[in-house]
Amino acid sequence: MTRDAIDRWVLAGVAGLCALSGVAVLAIPVAAHAGSLSGSQESLAIPTWLFLVTGGGAVGASFLLASFVTDRTFIRSVHSWHRRRALPARAGLLAAGRAIGVLGLLLAILVGFLGPPSPQGNLAILLVWVGWWAGFTMSSYLLGNAWPVLNPWRTLARSLPAVGRAYPDRLGAWPSVVALLGLIWIEIVSPIATDPRALATLIVVYSTLTLAGAVVYGSEVWFRRADPIARVFRYYGRVAPLTTEDGRLRVRLPGSALTETRLVDGWDEVGFVIALLWGTTFDGLV
């Protein structure tokens, strides 16, 4: 810790003690008051020691918080904290995750077409909107982004020949912005979300377009820049405490990856984040 940081800590402690002492001197038996929006006040029968401790503690804590947020060395040390652990049976976990993703995709399509026509009785509706879009999304920002492994379209694209055409830089991430807004509209407004047959058809169409894009432009480029689902889970994964790095499990403080440079470095990225926040907020309010 630098000398300036030590000085701030000392000043914060002295200020907190002075504030607590001042409250103790001025509060000889003085009754505490509670106000309201109407302007009325009434005495509160609380112990003097509780009034002193809470008041002085609040003032002291504010000085300590100010010391924390202005100590850049401390902030950098917090953001850079991490631990690495080896992943046991990594190859087996990758194979199992890819198999689960592909089987889940096939199950949603088959059950959507062959299952009961009612949304309440068709497992595809529950699997897509509750198990995947809601449940897996929560796991992405609470635990970590496992979608690169579970992504069935990435797994299927690995077995397809790649054309390797250059992705147009002028498009940037705008295709993913438009596609994300379309998916949000389908989920919230369109009747497709509650029609098993229509939902299964949508999955087939989306799968065809996604695999075509991965074949033409390459899997890495397509899922990094154009695929909305992969980008959604990647942004959510930035909040999570777990990630993988060089084949090892990396444990970090939640949200620390949001400080990385070039996370949002263009208007297309800004547009995607706004669309993502809008969809998440609307889902939460509705």
Short mmCIF file of C-alpha atoms in Angstrom, two decimals, residues 6-264:
data_model
loop_
_atom_site.label_atom_id
_atom_site.label_comp_id
_atom_site.label_asym_id
_atom_site.label_seq_id
_atom_site.Cartn_x
_atom_site.Cartn_y
_atom_site.Cartn_z
CA ILE A 6 -1.88 4.98 4.32
CA ASP A 7 -2.44 8.68 4.87
CA ARG A 8 -6.02 8.39 3.64
CA TRP A 9 -6.66 5.47 5.96
CA VAL A 10 -5.31 7.43 8.93
CA LEU A 11 -7.34 10.51 8.06
CA ALA A 12 -10.46 8.42 7.63
CA GLY A 13 -9.97 6.81 11.03
CA VAL A 14 -9.32 10.13 12.74
CA ALA A 15 -12.36 11.69 11.07
CA GLY A 16 -14.54 8.79 12.16
CA LEU A 17 -13.35 9.04 15.76
CA CYS A 18 -13.87 12.80 15.78
CA ALA A 19 -17.37 12.39 14.42
CA LEU A 20 -18.21 9.78 17.02
CA SER A 21 -16.78 11.93 19.82
CA GLY A 22 -18.69 14.96 18.62
CA VAL A 23 -21.93 13.04 18.59
CA ALA A 24 -21.23 11.76 22.10
CA VAL A 25 -20.65 15.28 23.42
CA LEU A 26 -23.63 16.86 21.73
CA ALA A 27 -26.08 14.07 22.43
CA ILE A 28 -26.26 14.27 26.25
CA PRO A 29 -29.47 13.06 26.85
CA VAL A 30 -31.01 14.43 23.70
CA ALA A 31 -33.97 12.60 22.26
CA ALA A 32 -33.77 11.34 18.72
CA HIS A 33 -36.40 12.52 16.28
CA ALA A 34 -38.05 10.90 13.30
CA GLY A 35 -39.38 13.03 10.48
CA SER A 36 -41.79 12.35 7.66
CA LEU A 37 -42.70 13.85 4.33
CA SER A 38 -45.50 15.79 6.00
CA GLY A 39 -43.03 17.59 8.24
CA SER A 40 -44.21 16.15 11.57
CA GLN A 41 -41.67 14.99 14.13
CA GLU A 42 -41.91 12.77 17.16
CA SER A 43 -39.45 11.52 19.75
CA LEU A 44 -38.18 7.98 19.50
CA ALA A 45 -37.55 6.00 22.65
CA ILE A 46 -34.21 4.44 21.67
CA PRO A 47 -31.15 3.88 23.87
CA THR A 48 -28.53 6.63 23.74
CA TRP A 49 -25.75 4.14 23.04
CA LEU A 50 -27.58 2.83 19.97
CA PHE A 51 -28.07 6.36 18.67
CA LEU A 52 -24.36 7.13 19.16
CA VAL A 53 -23.09 3.92 17.63
CA THR A 54 -25.30 4.02 14.55
CA GLY A 55 -24.78 7.73 13.89
CA GLY A 56 -21.03 7.63 14.41
CA GLY A 57 -20.76 4.37 12.49
CA ALA A 58 -22.57 5.83 9.50
CA VAL A 59 -20.28 8.85 9.42
CA GLY A 60 -17.16 6.75 9.86
CA ALA A 61 -18.27 4.27 7.21
CA SER A 62 -18.81 7.09 4.73
CA PHE A 63 -15.21 8.24 5.21
CA LEU A 64 -13.92 4.69 4.82
CA LEU A 65 -15.96 4.22 1.65
CA ALA A 66 -14.59 7.47 0.26
CA SER A 67 -11.10 6.17 1.04
CA PHE A 68 -11.80 2.92 -0.79
CA VAL A 69 -13.17 4.45 -3.97
CA THR A 70 -10.34 6.98 -4.24
CA ASP A 71 -7.58 4.46 -3.60
CA ARG A 72 -6.80 3.31 -7.12
CA THR A 73 -4.15 0.89 -5.93
CA PHE A 74 -6.70 -0.83 -3.72
CA ILE A 75 -9.27 -0.93 -6.53
CA ARG A 76 -6.77 -2.43 -8.97
CA SER A 77 -5.76 -5.06 -6.43
CA VAL A 78 -9.42 -6.03 -5.91
CA HIS A 79 -10.16 -6.20 -9.64
CA SER A 80 -7.04 -8.23 -10.38
CA TRP A 81 -7.66 -10.80 -7.65
CA HIS A 82 -8.15 -14.32 -9.01
CA ARG A 83 -7.32 -17.95 -8.37
CA ARG A 84 -6.72 -20.71 -10.88
CA ARG A 85 -7.58 -24.36 -10.48
CA ALA A 86 -7.02 -27.31 -12.77
CA LEU A 87 -10.11 -28.79 -14.41
CA PRO A 88 -10.33 -32.53 -13.74
CA ALA A 89 -11.27 -34.68 -16.74
CA ARG A 90 -11.53 -31.62 -18.98
CA ALA A 91 -11.85 -33.64 -22.19
CA GLY A 92 -14.69 -35.67 -20.72
CA LEU A 93 -16.50 -32.55 -19.53
CA LEU A 94 -16.23 -30.97 -22.98
CA ALA A 95 -17.57 -34.07 -24.71
CA ALA A 96 -20.43 -34.41 -22.24
CA GLY A 97 -21.36 -30.73 -22.52
CA ARG A 98 -21.41 -30.82 -26.32
CA ALA A 99 -23.52 -33.96 -26.33
CA ILE A 100 -26.01 -32.43 -23.87
CA GLY A 101 -26.33 -29.32 -26.03
CA VAL A 102 -27.02 -31.24 -29.25
CA LEU A 103 -29.45 -33.62 -27.54
CA GLY A 104 -31.30 -30.66 -26.01
CA LEU A 105 -31.65 -29.04 -29.43
CA LEU A 106 -32.97 -32.24 -31.02
CA LEU A 107 -35.33 -32.81 -28.10
CA ALA A 108 -36.82 -29.32 -28.39
CA ILE A 109 -37.41 -29.78 -32.13
CA LEU A 110 -38.87 -33.28 -31.92
CA VAL A 111 -41.11 -32.59 -28.94
CA GLY A 112 -42.24 -29.32 -30.50
CA PHE A 113 -43.38 -31.08 -33.66
CA LEU A 114 -44.57 -34.40 -32.22
CA GLY A 115 -45.74 -33.44 -28.73
CA PRO A 116 -49.11 -32.08 -27.61
CA PRO A 117 -50.20 -28.90 -29.42
CA SER A 118 -51.08 -27.05 -26.22
CA PRO A 119 -48.30 -24.94 -24.66
CA GLN A 120 -49.15 -26.22 -21.17
CA GLY A 121 -48.63 -29.84 -22.17
CA ASN A 122 -45.66 -29.54 -24.52
CA LEU A 123 -42.22 -29.99 -23.00
CA ALA A 124 -40.57 -27.90 -25.73
CA ILE A 125 -42.11 -24.68 -24.38
CA LEU A 126 -40.88 -25.46 -20.88
CA LEU A 127 -37.46 -26.55 -22.09
CA VAL A 128 -36.82 -23.48 -24.24
CA TRP A 129 -38.26 -20.63 -22.19
CA VAL A 130 -37.92 -21.89 -18.61
CA GLY A 131 -35.04 -24.35 -18.61
CA TRP A 132 -32.83 -22.62 -21.18
CA TRP A 133 -33.71 -18.94 -21.70
CA ALA A 134 -34.46 -18.32 -18.00
CA GLY A 135 -32.63 -20.99 -16.01
CA PHE A 136 -29.45 -21.24 -18.05
CA THR A 137 -29.28 -17.45 -18.37
CA MET A 138 -29.28 -17.10 -14.59
CA SER A 139 -26.52 -19.68 -14.29
CA SER A 140 -24.45 -17.70 -16.81
CA TYR A 141 -24.17 -14.62 -14.62
CA LEU A 142 -24.35 -16.37 -11.24
CA LEU A 143 -21.77 -19.09 -11.99
CA GLY A 144 -20.14 -18.79 -15.41
CA ASN A 145 -20.69 -18.88 -19.15
CA ALA A 146 -20.79 -22.52 -20.23
CA TRP A 147 -22.50 -21.75 -23.54
CA PRO A 148 -19.34 -22.09 -25.69
CA VAL A 149 -19.34 -25.76 -24.68
CA LEU A 150 -23.10 -26.40 -24.65
CA ASN A 151 -23.80 -24.42 -27.84
CA PRO A 152 -25.24 -27.09 -30.18
CA TRP A 153 -24.76 -25.01 -33.32
CA ARG A 154 -21.07 -24.54 -32.58
CA THR A 155 -20.74 -28.28 -32.01
CA LEU A 156 -22.51 -29.10 -35.28
CA ALA A 157 -20.50 -26.49 -37.17
CA ARG A 158 -17.29 -28.22 -36.10
CA SER A 159 -18.20 -31.17 -38.33
CA LEU A 160 -19.09 -29.03 -41.36
CA PRO A 161 -16.65 -27.71 -43.99
CA ALA A 162 -15.80 -24.02 -43.67
CA VAL A 163 -15.74 -21.65 -46.64
CA GLY A 164 -13.67 -19.12 -44.73
CA ARG A 165 -15.01 -15.96 -46.37
CA ALA A 166 -14.01 -12.72 -44.65
CA TYR A 167 -16.71 -11.25 -42.43
CA PRO A 168 -17.66 -7.71 -43.58
CA ASP A 169 -16.21 -5.29 -41.05
CA ARG A 170 -18.85 -2.69 -41.90
CA LEU A 171 -21.50 -4.99 -40.43
CA GLY A 172 -19.78 -5.24 -37.06
CA ALA A 173 -22.14 -6.59 -34.42
CA TRP A 174 -25.26 -5.00 -35.95
CA PRO A 175 -26.65 -8.34 -37.22
CA SER A 176 -26.66 -9.61 -33.64
CA VAL A 177 -28.44 -6.43 -32.47
CA VAL A 178 -31.22 -6.89 -35.03
CA ALA A 179 -31.48 -10.61 -34.29
CA LEU A 180 -31.61 -10.02 -30.53
CA LEU A 181 -34.44 -7.50 -30.92
CA GLY A 182 -36.24 -10.05 -33.09
CA LEU A 183 -35.85 -12.76 -30.46
CA ILE A 184 -37.14 -10.42 -27.77
CA TRP A 185 -40.16 -9.60 -29.95
CA ILE A 186 -40.82 -13.30 -30.50
CA GLU A 187 -40.61 -14.02 -26.78
CA ILE A 188 -42.77 -11.12 -25.58
CA VAL A 189 -45.15 -10.18 -28.40
CA SER A 190 -45.37 -12.94 -30.99
CA PRO A 191 -47.66 -15.98 -30.52
CA ILE A 192 -44.77 -18.15 -31.70
CA ALA A 193 -43.48 -18.34 -28.13
CA THR A 194 -46.55 -20.28 -26.98
CA ASP A 195 -47.11 -22.39 -30.11
CA PRO A 196 -45.01 -25.60 -29.96
CA ARG A 197 -45.17 -26.22 -33.72
CA ALA A 198 -44.24 -22.64 -34.60
CA LEU A 199 -41.47 -22.64 -31.99
CA ALA A 200 -39.98 -25.84 -33.39
CA THR A 201 -40.12 -24.35 -36.89
CA LEU A 202 -38.37 -21.23 -35.63
CA ILE A 203 -35.63 -23.36 -34.07
CA VAL A 204 -35.10 -25.16 -37.38
CA VAL A 205 -34.92 -21.86 -39.30
CA TYR A 206 -32.55 -20.33 -36.75
CA SER A 207 -30.38 -23.45 -36.83
CA THR A 208 -30.17 -23.33 -40.62
CA LEU A 209 -29.19 -19.65 -40.71
CA THR A 210 -26.70 -20.04 -37.88
CA LEU A 211 -24.98 -23.06 -39.39
CA ALA A 212 -24.88 -21.33 -42.78
CA GLY A 213 -23.22 -18.28 -41.25
CA ALA A 214 -20.72 -20.44 -39.35
CA VAL A 215 -19.82 -22.33 -42.53
CA VAL A 216 -19.41 -19.21 -44.66
CA TYR A 217 -17.55 -16.99 -42.19
CA GLY A 218 -16.10 -19.53 -39.76
CA SER A 219 -17.40 -20.60 -36.37
CA GLU A 220 -15.17 -18.35 -34.28
CA VAL A 221 -16.01 -15.19 -36.20
CA TRP A 222 -19.72 -15.91 -36.50
CA PHE A 223 -20.34 -16.75 -32.85
CA ARG A 224 -18.17 -13.87 -31.68
CA ARG A 225 -19.67 -11.13 -33.84
CA ALA A 226 -23.00 -12.12 -35.41
CA ASP A 227 -24.75 -14.74 -33.29
CA PRO A 228 -27.01 -12.99 -30.73
CA ILE A 229 -27.37 -15.91 -28.33
CA ALA A 230 -23.63 -16.48 -27.99
CA ARG A 231 -23.10 -12.77 -27.43
CA VAL A 232 -25.84 -12.57 -24.78
CA PHE A 233 -24.29 -15.34 -22.72
CA ARG A 234 -20.80 -13.91 -23.20
CA TYR A 235 -21.86 -10.57 -21.73
CA TYR A 236 -23.68 -12.27 -18.87
CA GLY A 237 -20.61 -14.37 -18.22
CA ARG A 238 -18.58 -11.22 -17.60
CA VAL A 239 -20.50 -10.76 -14.36
CA ALA A 240 -19.93 -14.34 -13.18
CA PRO A 241 -17.18 -15.40 -10.75
CA LEU A 242 -16.08 -18.42 -12.82
CA THR A 243 -14.43 -18.63 -16.22
CA THR A 244 -11.88 -20.76 -18.04
CA GLU A 245 -8.47 -19.59 -19.14
CA ASP A 246 -5.82 -21.71 -20.85
CA GLY A 247 -7.73 -24.85 -19.98
CA ARG A 248 -7.90 -24.00 -16.27
CA LEU A 249 -10.74 -22.82 -14.07
CA ARG A 250 -10.33 -19.17 -13.07
CA VAL A 251 -12.10 -17.83 -9.98
CA ARG A 252 -12.52 -14.05 -9.81
CA LEU A 253 -14.63 -11.50 -8.00
CA PRO A 254 -18.12 -11.10 -9.52
CA GLY A 255 -18.23 -8.27 -12.03
CA SER A 256 -14.47 -7.72 -12.12
CA ALA A 257 -14.31 -8.70 -15.81
CA LEU A 258 -16.51 -5.72 -16.68
CA THR A 259 -13.47 -3.46 -16.22
CA GLU A 260 -11.53 -5.10 -19.04
CA THR A 261 -10.57 -2.80 -21.87
CA ARG A 262 -12.34 -2.93 -25.24
CA LEU A 263 -15.34 -4.72 -23.79
CA VAL A 264 -17.66 -2.23 -25.49
#
